[in-house]
mmCIF file of C-alpha atoms in Angstrom:
data_model
loop_
_atom_site.group_PDB
_atom_site.id
_atom_site.type_symbol
_atom_site.label_atom_id
_atom_site.label_comp_id
_atom_site.label_asym_id
_atom_site.label_seq_id
_atom_site.Cartn_x
_atom_site.Cartn_y
_atom_site.Cartn_z
ATOM 1 C CA UNK D 1 169.240 138.157 98.154
ATOM 2 C CA UNK D 2 172.375 140.329 98.066
ATOM 3 C CA UNK D 3 171.713 141.436 101.614
ATOM 4 C CA UNK D 4 171.415 137.791 102.657
ATOM 5 C CA UNK D 5 174.710 137.009 100.896
ATOM 6 C CA UNK D 6 176.666 139.738 102.698
ATOM 7 C CA UNK D 7 175.123 138.906 106.066
ATOM 8 C CA UNK D 8 175.885 135.247 105.468
ATOM 9 C CA UNK D 9 179.525 136.172 104.837
ATOM 10 C CA UNK D 10 179.613 138.205 108.049
ATOM 11 C CA UNK D 11 178.121 135.321 110.043
ATOM 12 C CA UNK D 12 180.593 132.836 108.576
ATOM 13 C CA UNK D 13 183.477 135.059 109.659
ATOM 14 C CA UNK D 14 182.223 136.064 113.092
ATOM 15 C CA UNK D 15 180.497 132.969 114.492
ATOM 16 C CA UNK D 16 183.411 130.483 114.458
ATOM 17 C CA UNK D 17 185.817 133.108 115.794
ATOM 18 C CA UNK D 18 184.195 134.911 118.719
ATOM 19 C CA UNK D 19 184.401 132.241 121.440
ATOM 20 C CA UNK D 20 188.000 131.338 120.627
ATOM 21 C CA UNK D 21 188.760 135.071 120.592
ATOM 22 C CA UNK D 22 187.454 135.298 124.161
ATOM 23 C CA UNK D 23 189.527 132.312 125.245
ATOM 24 C CA UNK D 24 192.733 133.099 123.336
ATOM 25 C CA UNK D 25 192.866 136.815 124.116
ATOM 26 C CA UNK D 26 191.059 137.236 127.471
ATOM 27 C CA UNK D 27 191.307 133.694 128.988
ATOM 28 C CA UNK D 28 187.951 133.813 130.805
ATOM 29 C CA UNK D 29 186.366 131.008 132.869
ATOM 30 C CA UNK D 30 183.055 129.239 132.215
ATOM 31 C CA UNK D 31 181.368 131.320 134.946
ATOM 32 C CA UNK D 32 182.684 134.549 133.393
ATOM 33 C CA UNK D 33 181.628 133.299 129.947
ATOM 34 C CA UNK D 34 178.102 132.703 131.209
ATOM 35 C CA UNK D 35 178.019 136.087 132.928
ATOM 36 C CA UNK D 36 179.173 137.825 129.753
ATOM 37 C CA UNK D 37 175.914 136.824 128.088
ATOM 38 C CA UNK D 38 173.948 139.239 130.262
ATOM 39 C CA UNK D 39 175.354 142.408 128.621
ATOM 40 C CA UNK D 40 175.556 140.640 125.260
ATOM 41 C CA UNK D 41 171.877 139.707 125.312
ATOM 42 C CA UNK D 42 170.574 142.850 127.035
ATOM 43 C CA UNK D 43 170.017 144.650 123.669
ATOM 44 C CA UNK D 44 167.854 141.706 122.635
ATOM 45 C CA UNK D 45 165.656 142.287 125.666
ATOM 46 C CA UNK D 46 165.503 146.002 124.843
ATOM 47 C CA UNK D 47 164.904 145.526 121.102
ATOM 48 C CA UNK D 48 161.204 146.308 121.389
ATOM 49 C CA UNK D 49 162.175 149.723 122.773
ATOM 50 C CA UNK D 50 165.026 150.439 120.353
ATOM 51 C CA UNK D 51 162.768 149.438 117.455
ATOM 52 C CA UNK D 52 160.153 151.778 118.901
ATOM 53 C CA UNK D 53 162.568 154.710 118.662
ATOM 54 C CA UNK D 54 162.767 154.077 114.895
ATOM 55 C CA UNK D 55 159.058 153.388 114.407
ATOM 56 C CA UNK D 56 158.741 156.321 112.012
ATOM 57 C CA UNK D 57 161.000 154.498 109.513
ATOM 58 C CA UNK D 58 159.996 151.707 107.092
ATOM 59 C CA UNK D 59 161.406 148.292 107.984
ATOM 60 C CA UNK D 60 164.118 148.406 105.313
ATOM 61 C CA UNK D 61 165.439 151.686 106.738
ATOM 62 C CA UNK D 62 165.488 150.237 110.255
ATOM 63 C CA UNK D 63 167.458 147.362 108.745
ATOM 64 C CA UNK D 64 170.012 149.801 107.286
ATOM 65 C CA UNK D 65 170.539 151.446 110.666
ATOM 66 C CA UNK D 66 170.785 148.059 112.387
ATOM 67 C CA UNK D 67 173.537 146.788 110.125
ATOM 68 C CA UNK D 68 175.557 150.002 110.408
ATOM 69 C CA UNK D 69 175.446 149.690 114.195
ATOM 70 C CA UNK D 70 176.419 146.033 113.892
ATOM 71 C CA UNK D 71 179.369 146.960 111.668
ATOM 72 C CA UNK D 72 180.542 149.574 114.191
ATOM 73 C CA UNK D 73 180.592 146.941 116.922
ATOM 74 C CA UNK D 74 182.547 144.493 114.779
ATOM 75 C CA UNK D 75 185.166 147.074 113.818
ATOM 76 C CA UNK D 76 185.431 148.092 117.468
ATOM 77 C CA UNK D 77 186.044 144.472 118.478
ATOM 78 C CA UNK D 78 188.767 144.237 115.875
ATOM 79 C CA UNK D 79 190.617 147.507 116.418
ATOM 80 C CA UNK D 80 189.517 149.185 119.663
ATOM 81 C CA UNK D 81 189.462 146.478 122.349
ATOM 82 C CA UNK D 82 192.664 146.941 124.374
ATOM 83 C CA UNK D 83 190.933 145.717 127.545
ATOM 84 C CA UNK D 84 188.057 143.492 128.623
ATOM 85 C CA UNK D 85 185.959 146.571 129.439
ATOM 86 C CA UNK D 86 186.247 147.826 125.862
ATOM 87 C CA UNK D 87 185.431 144.349 124.596
ATOM 88 C CA UNK D 88 182.127 144.556 126.495
ATOM 89 C CA UNK D 89 181.388 148.034 125.040
ATOM 90 C CA UNK D 90 181.864 146.918 121.442
ATOM 91 C CA UNK D 91 180.145 143.597 122.034
ATOM 92 C CA UNK D 92 177.053 145.462 123.269
ATOM 93 C CA UNK D 93 177.219 147.772 120.220
ATOM 94 C CA UNK D 94 177.343 144.740 117.930
ATOM 95 C CA UNK D 95 174.461 143.181 119.845
ATOM 96 C CA UNK D 96 172.263 146.279 119.470
ATOM 97 C CA UNK D 97 172.590 146.115 115.688
ATOM 98 C CA UNK D 98 172.208 142.345 115.457
ATOM 99 C CA UNK D 99 169.064 142.240 117.588
ATOM 100 C CA UNK D 100 167.494 145.293 115.982
ATOM 101 C CA UNK D 101 167.789 143.559 112.605
ATOM 102 C CA UNK D 102 166.222 140.255 113.701
ATOM 103 C CA UNK D 103 162.509 141.201 113.620
ATOM 104 C CA UNK D 104 162.704 143.334 110.474
ATOM 105 C CA UNK D 105 164.593 140.610 108.610
ATOM 106 C CA UNK D 106 161.648 138.268 109.116
ATOM 107 C CA UNK D 107 159.004 140.882 108.307
ATOM 108 C CA UNK D 108 160.830 141.928 105.118
ATOM 109 C CA UNK D 109 161.027 138.281 104.057
ATOM 110 C CA UNK D 110 157.312 137.733 104.710
ATOM 111 C CA UNK D 111 156.457 140.949 102.823
ATOM 112 C CA UNK D 112 158.308 139.633 99.762
ATOM 113 C CA UNK D 113 156.328 136.367 99.850
ATOM 114 C CA UNK D 114 153.193 135.353 98.032
ATOM 115 C CA UNK D 115 150.308 134.386 100.351
ATOM 116 C CA UNK D 116 150.707 130.781 101.427
ATOM 117 C CA UNK D 117 154.385 130.650 100.423
ATOM 118 C CA UNK D 118 155.917 132.500 103.367
ATOM 119 C CA UNK D 119 157.790 129.434 104.608
ATOM 120 C CA UNK D 120 159.211 128.747 101.151
ATOM 121 C CA UNK D 121 160.427 132.333 100.705
ATOM 122 C CA UNK D 122 162.002 132.520 104.157
ATOM 123 C CA UNK D 123 163.579 129.130 103.495
ATOM 124 C CA UNK D 124 165.043 130.325 100.187
ATOM 125 C CA UNK D 125 166.455 133.496 101.737
ATOM 126 C CA UNK D 126 167.859 131.442 104.595
ATOM 127 C CA UNK D 127 169.443 128.999 102.140
ATOM 128 C CA UNK D 128 171.172 131.857 100.281
ATOM 129 C CA UNK D 129 172.430 133.300 103.570
ATOM 130 C CA UNK D 130 173.649 129.890 104.669
ATOM 131 C CA UNK D 131 175.438 129.317 101.358
ATOM 132 C CA UNK D 132 177.254 132.647 101.668
ATOM 133 C CA UNK D 133 178.342 131.845 105.212
ATOM 134 C CA UNK D 134 180.226 128.875 103.739
ATOM 135 C CA UNK D 135 182.682 131.312 102.157
ATOM 136 C CA UNK D 136 183.164 133.025 105.512
ATOM 137 C CA UNK D 137 183.871 129.718 107.251
ATOM 138 C CA UNK D 138 186.382 128.825 104.533
ATOM 139 C CA UNK D 139 188.186 132.148 104.978
ATOM 140 C CA UNK D 140 188.467 131.535 108.725
ATOM 141 C CA UNK D 141 189.677 127.959 108.276
ATOM 142 C CA UNK D 142 192.235 128.802 105.599
ATOM 143 C CA UNK D 143 193.333 131.956 107.392
ATOM 144 C CA UNK D 144 194.016 130.395 110.787
ATOM 145 C CA UNK D 145 195.394 127.129 109.424
ATOM 146 C CA UNK D 146 197.778 128.395 106.756
ATOM 147 C CA UNK D 147 198.580 132.096 107.152
ATOM 148 C CA UNK D 148 198.134 132.721 110.901
ATOM 149 C CA UNK D 149 195.527 135.402 110.314
ATOM 150 C CA UNK D 150 194.714 137.706 113.235
ATOM 151 C CA UNK D 151 191.273 138.142 114.799
ATOM 152 C CA UNK D 152 191.510 141.817 113.817
ATOM 153 C CA UNK D 153 191.380 140.897 110.137
ATOM 154 C CA UNK D 154 188.403 138.576 110.636
ATOM 155 C CA UNK D 155 186.359 141.202 112.492
ATOM 156 C CA UNK D 156 187.303 143.862 109.934
ATOM 157 C CA UNK D 157 186.094 141.715 107.031
ATOM 158 C CA UNK D 158 182.891 140.904 108.921
ATOM 159 C CA UNK D 159 182.285 144.619 109.539
ATOM 160 C CA UNK D 160 182.778 145.460 105.870
ATOM 161 C CA UNK D 161 180.225 142.775 104.934
ATOM 162 C CA UNK D 162 177.682 144.353 107.291
ATOM 163 C CA UNK D 163 178.318 147.756 105.673
ATOM 164 C CA UNK D 164 177.798 146.202 102.220
ATOM 165 C CA UNK D 165 174.497 144.705 103.440
ATOM 166 C CA UNK D 166 173.443 148.196 104.583
ATOM 167 C CA UNK D 167 174.139 149.546 101.104
ATOM 168 C CA UNK D 168 171.985 146.808 99.533
ATOM 169 C CA UNK D 169 169.133 147.548 101.927
ATOM 170 C CA UNK D 170 169.480 151.266 101.224
ATOM 171 C CA UNK D 171 168.858 150.540 97.536
ATOM 172 C CA UNK D 172 165.605 148.718 98.283
ATOM 173 C CA UNK D 173 162.418 150.684 97.718
ATOM 174 C CA UNK D 174 160.857 151.375 101.135
ATOM 175 C CA UNK D 175 157.123 150.801 101.076
ATOM 176 C CA UNK D 176 155.620 152.504 104.106
ATOM 177 C CA UNK D 177 152.791 150.602 105.753
ATOM 178 C CA UNK D 178 149.362 152.175 105.316
ATOM 179 C CA UNK D 179 148.439 150.890 108.775
ATOM 180 C CA UNK D 180 149.706 152.560 111.916
ATOM 181 C CA UNK D 181 152.423 150.454 113.483
ATOM 182 C CA UNK D 182 152.640 150.116 117.219
ATOM 183 C CA UNK D 183 155.817 150.479 119.231
ATOM 184 C CA UNK D 184 154.762 147.849 121.743
ATOM 185 C CA UNK D 185 152.343 145.031 121.029
ATOM 186 C CA UNK D 186 151.276 142.369 123.489
ATOM 187 C CA UNK D 187 148.057 140.502 122.715
ATOM 188 C CA UNK D 188 146.506 137.586 124.534
ATOM 189 C CA UNK D 189 145.953 135.963 121.143
ATOM 190 C CA UNK D 190 149.722 135.685 120.657
ATOM 191 C CA UNK D 191 150.491 134.117 124.070
ATOM 192 C CA UNK D 192 151.560 130.792 122.576
ATOM 193 C CA UNK D 193 153.901 132.567 120.159
ATOM 194 C CA UNK D 194 155.482 134.433 123.081
ATOM 195 C CA UNK D 195 155.836 131.197 125.062
ATOM 196 C CA UNK D 196 157.520 129.481 122.110
ATOM 197 C CA UNK D 197 159.967 132.390 122.041
ATOM 198 C CA UNK D 198 160.730 131.984 125.747
ATOM 199 C CA UNK D 199 161.577 128.322 125.212
ATOM 200 C CA UNK D 200 163.556 129.129 122.067
ATOM 201 C CA UNK D 201 165.575 131.714 124.007
ATOM 202 C CA UNK D 202 166.396 129.250 126.792
ATOM 203 C CA UNK D 203 167.394 126.424 124.453
ATOM 204 C CA UNK D 204 169.263 128.743 122.094
ATOM 205 C CA UNK D 205 171.351 130.326 124.799
ATOM 206 C CA UNK D 206 172.531 127.025 126.244
ATOM 207 C CA UNK D 207 173.985 126.062 122.888
ATOM 208 C CA UNK D 208 175.259 129.471 121.812
ATOM 209 C CA UNK D 209 177.132 129.914 125.080
ATOM 210 C CA UNK D 210 178.133 126.482 126.296
ATOM 211 C CA UNK D 211 178.315 124.248 123.199
ATOM 212 C CA UNK D 212 181.401 126.076 121.860
ATOM 213 C CA UNK D 213 182.804 126.323 125.398
ATOM 214 C CA UNK D 214 182.635 122.519 125.811
ATOM 215 C CA UNK D 215 184.633 122.052 122.627
ATOM 216 C CA UNK D 216 187.150 124.707 123.683
ATOM 217 C CA UNK D 217 187.585 123.821 127.363
ATOM 218 C CA UNK D 218 186.795 120.086 127.518
ATOM 219 C CA UNK D 219 187.957 118.895 124.094
ATOM 220 C CA UNK D 220 190.562 121.676 123.505
ATOM 221 C CA UNK D 221 189.464 122.469 119.954
ATOM 222 C CA UNK D 222 190.948 125.443 118.039
ATOM 223 C CA UNK D 223 189.142 128.021 115.917
ATOM 224 C CA UNK D 224 189.788 125.942 112.771
ATOM 225 C CA UNK D 225 187.535 123.202 114.199
ATOM 226 C CA UNK D 226 184.649 125.640 114.485
ATOM 227 C CA UNK D 227 185.274 126.801 110.929
ATOM 228 C CA UNK D 228 185.160 123.198 109.670
ATOM 229 C CA UNK D 229 182.008 122.465 111.652
ATOM 230 C CA UNK D 230 180.527 125.621 110.198
ATOM 231 C CA UNK D 231 181.412 124.466 106.695
ATOM 232 C CA UNK D 232 179.771 121.065 107.204
ATOM 233 C CA UNK D 233 176.725 122.629 108.827
ATOM 234 C CA UNK D 234 176.467 125.142 106.005
ATOM 235 C CA UNK D 235 176.682 122.545 103.241
ATOM 236 C CA UNK D 236 173.946 120.536 104.927
ATOM 237 C CA UNK D 237 171.991 123.682 105.812
ATOM 238 C CA UNK D 238 171.547 124.872 102.220
ATOM 239 C CA UNK D 239 169.186 122.049 101.179
ATOM 240 C CA UNK D 240 167.863 121.652 104.729
ATOM 241 C CA UNK D 241 166.520 125.210 104.916
ATOM 242 C CA UNK D 242 164.849 124.955 101.521
ATOM 243 C CA UNK D 243 163.254 121.602 102.434
ATOM 244 C CA UNK D 244 162.256 122.975 105.836
ATOM 245 C CA UNK D 245 160.445 125.919 104.257
ATOM 246 C CA UNK D 246 158.411 123.616 102.030
ATOM 247 C CA UNK D 247 157.714 121.292 104.970
ATOM 248 C CA UNK D 248 156.298 124.187 106.980
ATOM 249 C CA UNK D 249 153.980 125.163 104.125
ATOM 250 C CA UNK D 250 152.883 121.564 103.561
ATOM 251 C CA UNK D 251 152.708 120.023 107.054
ATOM 252 C CA UNK D 252 152.313 123.079 109.263
ATOM 253 C CA UNK D 253 154.198 124.596 112.138
ATOM 254 C CA UNK D 254 152.905 122.180 114.779
ATOM 255 C CA UNK D 255 154.557 119.131 113.228
ATOM 256 C CA UNK D 256 157.802 120.950 112.404
ATOM 257 C CA UNK D 257 158.314 122.450 115.882
ATOM 258 C CA UNK D 258 157.345 119.152 117.537
ATOM 259 C CA UNK D 259 159.886 117.248 115.423
ATOM 260 C CA UNK D 260 162.513 119.899 116.237
ATOM 261 C CA UNK D 261 161.852 119.418 119.962
ATOM 262 C CA UNK D 262 162.200 115.634 119.851
ATOM 263 C CA UNK D 263 165.451 115.825 117.905
ATOM 264 C CA UNK D 264 166.775 118.436 120.334
ATOM 265 C CA UNK D 265 166.358 116.056 123.271
ATOM 266 C CA UNK D 266 168.735 113.596 121.610
ATOM 267 C CA UNK D 267 171.118 116.382 120.576
ATOM 268 C CA UNK D 268 171.325 117.718 124.146
ATOM 269 C CA UNK D 269 171.858 114.292 125.700
ATOM 270 C CA UNK D 270 174.440 113.347 123.080
ATOM 271 C CA UNK D 271 176.344 116.597 123.534
ATOM 272 C CA UNK D 272 176.362 116.412 127.300
ATOM 273 C CA UNK D 273 177.025 112.717 127.826
ATOM 274 C CA UNK D 274 179.114 111.604 124.825
ATOM 275 C CA UNK D 275 182.134 110.922 127.029
ATOM 276 C CA UNK D 276 180.083 108.700 129.372
ATOM 277 C CA UNK D 277 178.982 106.328 126.586
ATOM 278 C CA UNK D 278 182.290 104.441 126.426
ATOM 279 C CA UNK D 279 183.035 105.589 122.891
ATOM 280 C CA UNK D 280 186.652 106.512 123.548
ATOM 281 C CA UNK D 281 188.080 108.699 120.815
ATOM 282 C CA UNK D 282 184.784 108.516 118.945
ATOM 283 C CA UNK D 283 183.072 110.633 121.616
ATOM 284 C CA UNK D 284 184.339 113.843 120.026
ATOM 285 C CA UNK D 285 182.719 112.835 116.733
ATOM 286 C CA UNK D 286 179.358 112.398 118.434
ATOM 287 C CA UNK D 287 179.771 115.893 119.905
ATOM 288 C CA UNK D 288 180.620 117.232 116.437
ATOM 289 C CA UNK D 289 177.466 115.589 115.029
ATOM 290 C CA UNK D 290 175.314 117.070 117.799
ATOM 291 C CA UNK D 291 176.878 120.511 117.263
ATOM 292 C CA UNK D 292 176.020 120.380 113.554
ATOM 293 C CA UNK D 293 172.562 118.972 114.283
ATOM 294 C CA UNK D 294 171.822 121.901 116.558
ATOM 295 C CA UNK D 295 173.039 124.322 113.880
ATOM 296 C CA UNK D 296 170.535 122.854 111.446
ATOM 297 C CA UNK D 297 167.673 122.879 113.929
ATOM 298 C CA UNK D 298 168.124 126.594 114.584
ATOM 299 C CA UNK D 299 166.549 127.113 111.155
ATOM 300 C CA UNK D 300 163.249 125.804 112.548
ATOM 301 C CA UNK D 301 162.759 129.212 114.140
ATOM 302 C CA UNK D 302 161.205 130.368 110.867
ATOM 303 C CA UNK D 303 158.235 128.135 111.739
ATOM 304 C CA UNK D 304 157.512 130.473 114.639
ATOM 305 C CA UNK D 305 157.499 133.447 112.271
ATOM 306 C CA UNK D 306 155.147 131.773 109.780
ATOM 307 C CA UNK D 307 152.882 130.669 112.643
ATOM 308 C CA UNK D 308 152.613 134.273 113.831
ATOM 309 C CA UNK D 309 151.962 135.444 110.274
ATOM 310 C CA UNK D 310 149.027 133.025 110.020
ATOM 311 C CA UNK D 311 147.366 134.089 113.259
ATOM 312 C CA UNK D 312 148.179 137.830 113.104
ATOM 313 C CA UNK D 313 145.167 140.143 113.055
ATOM 314 C CA UNK D 314 146.872 142.316 110.427
ATOM 315 C CA UNK D 315 150.245 142.612 108.644
ATOM 316 C CA UNK D 316 150.960 145.689 110.779
ATOM 317 C CA UNK D 317 151.087 143.407 113.841
ATOM 318 C CA UNK D 318 154.007 141.395 112.489
ATOM 319 C CA UNK D 319 157.092 143.536 113.200
ATOM 320 C CA UNK D 320 156.050 144.814 116.671
ATOM 321 C CA UNK D 321 154.993 141.306 117.709
ATOM 322 C CA UNK D 322 158.253 139.799 116.452
ATOM 323 C CA UNK D 323 160.091 142.522 118.386
ATOM 324 C CA UNK D 324 158.105 141.691 121.506
ATOM 325 C CA UNK D 325 158.884 138.010 120.968
ATOM 326 C CA UNK D 326 162.602 138.751 120.780
ATOM 327 C CA UNK D 327 162.367 140.881 123.922
ATOM 328 C CA UNK D 328 160.629 138.077 125.846
ATOM 329 C CA UNK D 329 163.098 135.561 124.392
ATOM 330 C CA UNK D 330 165.999 137.601 125.739
ATOM 331 C CA UNK D 331 164.479 138.060 129.164
ATOM 332 C CA UNK D 332 165.340 134.362 129.506
ATOM 333 C CA UNK D 333 168.542 134.537 127.432
ATOM 334 C CA UNK D 334 170.120 137.045 129.809
ATOM 335 C CA UNK D 335 169.712 134.849 132.880
ATOM 336 C CA UNK D 336 170.172 131.298 131.572
ATOM 337 C CA UNK D 337 173.940 131.599 130.798
ATOM 338 C CA UNK D 338 174.795 133.013 134.231
ATOM 339 C CA UNK D 339 173.029 130.200 136.068
ATOM 340 C CA UNK D 340 174.343 127.735 133.489
ATOM 341 C CA UNK D 341 177.890 128.819 134.278
ATOM 342 C CA UNK D 342 177.283 128.305 137.999
ATOM 343 C CA UNK D 343 175.691 124.923 137.270
ATOM 344 C CA UNK D 344 178.727 123.914 135.202
ATOM 345 C CA UNK D 345 181.137 125.012 137.933
ATOM 346 C CA UNK D 346 179.295 123.047 140.654
ATOM 347 C CA UNK D 347 177.996 119.934 138.871
ATOM 348 C CA UNK D 348 179.879 119.768 135.569
ATOM 349 C CA UNK D 349 178.939 120.713 132.025
ATOM 350 C CA UNK D 350 176.714 117.633 131.649
ATOM 351 C CA UNK D 351 174.148 119.170 133.983
ATOM 352 C CA UNK D 352 173.751 122.175 131.677
ATOM 353 C CA UNK D 353 172.758 119.989 128.726
ATOM 354 C CA UNK D 354 170.489 117.846 130.870
ATOM 355 C CA UNK D 355 168.526 121.008 131.696
ATOM 356 C CA UNK D 356 168.514 121.890 127.974
ATOM 357 C CA UNK D 357 166.946 118.482 127.211
ATOM 358 C CA UNK D 358 164.164 119.207 129.723
ATOM 359 C CA UNK D 359 163.557 122.569 128.013
ATOM 360 C CA UNK D 360 163.246 120.737 124.681
ATOM 361 C CA UNK D 361 160.557 118.479 126.167
ATOM 362 C CA UNK D 362 158.628 121.513 127.410
ATOM 363 C CA UNK D 363 158.956 122.980 123.899
ATOM 364 C CA UNK D 364 157.373 119.775 122.540
ATOM 365 C CA UNK D 365 154.364 120.213 124.826
ATOM 366 C CA UNK D 366 154.008 123.828 123.699
ATOM 367 C CA UNK D 367 154.209 122.818 120.026
ATOM 368 C CA UNK D 368 151.362 120.350 120.472
ATOM 369 C CA UNK D 369 149.123 123.248 121.516
ATOM 370 C CA UNK D 370 149.463 124.882 118.078
ATOM 371 C CA UNK D 371 146.143 124.647 116.299
ATOM 372 C CA UNK D 372 145.940 123.885 112.606
ATOM 373 C CA UNK D 373 145.998 127.263 110.879
ATOM 374 C CA UNK D 374 146.420 128.017 107.232
ATOM 375 C CA UNK D 375 147.277 131.263 105.542
ATOM 376 C CA UNK D 376 144.402 132.526 103.422
ATOM 377 C CA UNK D 377 145.408 134.006 100.064
ATOM 378 C CA UNK D 378 144.114 137.534 99.605
ATOM 379 C CA UNK D 379 144.895 140.624 97.645
ATOM 380 C CA UNK D 380 146.818 142.289 100.438
ATOM 381 C CA UNK D 381 150.320 141.567 101.573
ATOM 382 C CA UNK D 382 152.524 142.689 104.374
ATOM 383 C CA UNK D 383 154.315 145.931 103.610
ATOM 384 C CA UNK D 384 157.935 146.727 104.160
#
């Protein structure tokens, strides 16, 4: 819980600031912004290999290392980025830590769950993390609105939060798995899980890269706007994540991911075509609503984790399969932004979100292929 709190604080500081930092300090174009995602997402593609280098460590110790690397990248962004080249170096360092932590965060959460309550536990941890991010968003909003805070201060605070999370993880008792963990794990049985990750990576990257860029370049919104949107999304996300976790346990992953896909179609179309609906000044408010809606729907990714947990042959499969899923996810994530930037430059930003809506429909078809599976209570649990 403490780890989730500190990482929530870090996210609340970093997420509303990074894109405006790129625009305010380095003044890059939409094509350059899309191209920048290749080095930023490359560590996500390589996570299955970087996790393999640390395979001799329990998951909580991998998590410690990941957050220390993440903190180094954040501090480098804040204090050691005199040029765009150095920005890329520290951004990649941050990305290595962030992506290395992703699979072990989920496996640690599942390991702390009672059988059949994995969704509820992950939802609770996510709600705590989301609540803590509210404080980070408030700091950004107050800082930029009233005291003209510098990006250096924001990145420094975010880095210190990541270090504090590492300390909390270091104090956790590492239970080594009794089963041999594999560095690489690709099973035919998990094909649908991998495919869901591919679609998640494509949809995710469109919004992570271009949703903020639309607000910055098309609607000329400052960093305080992103902080306020983060605050609203966080307040709504606290109960949403908890309800989502219970919904997964009660109704299953198929229904949850299908509902997410349908809602995403409307979010993508609203975000891309708000100005064409004749709403005048209200168009920006529709974009704000779609931005927040997408923030909330990101939480549905835990349904993919609980689905894998239900079909996994053994608890030892969980972390390497999640790592493989992230790697496959980022194989798409590295390329989508570059082509999205070219698409924006040639046909306008609306075309990018039209493609995202098509991806959401494909995700719906994939979700409908999920068979009804239930976790079976037993006397064994995943180990950390």
